[in-house]
mmCIF file of C-alpha atoms in Angstrom:
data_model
loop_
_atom_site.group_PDB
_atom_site.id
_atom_site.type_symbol
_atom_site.label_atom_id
_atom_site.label_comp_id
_atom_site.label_asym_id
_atom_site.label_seq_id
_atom_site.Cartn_x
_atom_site.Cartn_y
_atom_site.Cartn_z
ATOM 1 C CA UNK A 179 143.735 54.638 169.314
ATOM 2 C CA UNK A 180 140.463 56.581 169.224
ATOM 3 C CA UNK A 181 137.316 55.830 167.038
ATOM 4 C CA UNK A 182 135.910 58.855 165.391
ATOM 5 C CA UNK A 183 132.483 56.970 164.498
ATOM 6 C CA UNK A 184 129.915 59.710 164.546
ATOM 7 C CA UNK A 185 125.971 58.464 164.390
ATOM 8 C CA UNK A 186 124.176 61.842 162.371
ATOM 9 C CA UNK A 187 120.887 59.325 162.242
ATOM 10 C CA UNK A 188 118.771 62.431 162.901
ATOM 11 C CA UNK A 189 120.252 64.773 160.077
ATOM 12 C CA UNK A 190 120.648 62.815 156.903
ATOM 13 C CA UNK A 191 119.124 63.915 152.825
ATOM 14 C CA UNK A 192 118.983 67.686 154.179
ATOM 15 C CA UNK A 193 120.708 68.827 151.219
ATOM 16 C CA UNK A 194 118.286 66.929 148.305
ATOM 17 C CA UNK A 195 115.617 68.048 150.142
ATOM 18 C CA UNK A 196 115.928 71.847 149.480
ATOM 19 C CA UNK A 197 116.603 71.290 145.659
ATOM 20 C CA UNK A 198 113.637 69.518 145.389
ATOM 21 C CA UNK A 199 111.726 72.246 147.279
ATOM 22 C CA UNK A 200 112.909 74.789 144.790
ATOM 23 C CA UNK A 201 111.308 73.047 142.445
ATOM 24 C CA UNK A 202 107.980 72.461 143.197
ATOM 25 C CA UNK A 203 107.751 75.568 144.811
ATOM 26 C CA UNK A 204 108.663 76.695 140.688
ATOM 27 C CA UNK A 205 105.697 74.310 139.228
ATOM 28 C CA UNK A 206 102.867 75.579 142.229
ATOM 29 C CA UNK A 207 103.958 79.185 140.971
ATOM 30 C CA UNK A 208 103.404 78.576 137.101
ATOM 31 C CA UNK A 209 100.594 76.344 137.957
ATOM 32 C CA UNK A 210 99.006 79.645 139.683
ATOM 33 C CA UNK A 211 99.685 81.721 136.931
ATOM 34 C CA UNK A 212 98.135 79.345 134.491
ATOM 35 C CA UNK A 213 94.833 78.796 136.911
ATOM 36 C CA UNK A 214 95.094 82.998 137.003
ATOM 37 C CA UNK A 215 94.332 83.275 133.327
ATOM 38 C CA UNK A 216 92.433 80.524 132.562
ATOM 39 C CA UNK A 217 89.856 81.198 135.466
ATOM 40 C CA UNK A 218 90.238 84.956 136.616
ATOM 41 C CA UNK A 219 90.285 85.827 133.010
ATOM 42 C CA UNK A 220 88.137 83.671 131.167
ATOM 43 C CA UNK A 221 90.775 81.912 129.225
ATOM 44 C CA UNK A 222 88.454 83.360 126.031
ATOM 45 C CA UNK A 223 89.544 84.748 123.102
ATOM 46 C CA UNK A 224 89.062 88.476 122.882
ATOM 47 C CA UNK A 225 85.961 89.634 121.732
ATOM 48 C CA UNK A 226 85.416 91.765 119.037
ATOM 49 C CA UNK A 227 86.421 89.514 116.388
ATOM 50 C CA UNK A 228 84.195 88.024 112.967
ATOM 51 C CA UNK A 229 85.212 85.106 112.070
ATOM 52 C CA UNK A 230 83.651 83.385 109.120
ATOM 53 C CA UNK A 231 84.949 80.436 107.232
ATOM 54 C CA UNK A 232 83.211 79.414 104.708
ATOM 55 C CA UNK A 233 84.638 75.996 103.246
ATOM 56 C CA UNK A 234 83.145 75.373 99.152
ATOM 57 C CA UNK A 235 84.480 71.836 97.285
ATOM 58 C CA UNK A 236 83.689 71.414 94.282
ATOM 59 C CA UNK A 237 81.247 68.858 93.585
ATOM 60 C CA UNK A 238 83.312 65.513 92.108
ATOM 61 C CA UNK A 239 81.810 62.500 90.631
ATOM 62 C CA UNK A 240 82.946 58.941 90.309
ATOM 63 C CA UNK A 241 84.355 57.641 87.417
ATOM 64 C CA UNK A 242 81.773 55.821 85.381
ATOM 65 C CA UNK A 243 82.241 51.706 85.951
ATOM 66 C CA UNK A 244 83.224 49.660 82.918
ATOM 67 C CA UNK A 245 81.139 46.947 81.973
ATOM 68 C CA UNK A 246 82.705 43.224 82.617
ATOM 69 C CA UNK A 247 81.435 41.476 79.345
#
């Protein structure tokens, strides 16, 4: 009877490790898009544009207090 025991202590979580090399080589490249346009580009709005908001209430006033006689 022969014992087929074979020792791969060397070569083990090969497999996992490429999945999870996909990955974050996925978030580096959308993390260097992002940096492209917020610092290469100025991350501004375009310019060219008037905006002017111009926020008007009404003026309220309290209700008058009743006397406590």
């Amino acid at each position: 009877m022969t014992d087929n025991n074979t020792n791969n202590t060397g070569n083990s979580g090969g497999g996992g490790n490429a999945g999870l090399a996909f990955i974050i080589g996925g978030i580096v490249v959308v993390l260097a898009i992002v940096a492209y346009f917020v610092f290469v580009r100025g991350g501004a709005a375009p310019e060219g544009k008037d905006i002017d908001v111009d926020i008007s209430v009404p003026e309220v006033s309290a209700p008058a207090v009743p006397s406590g006689n």
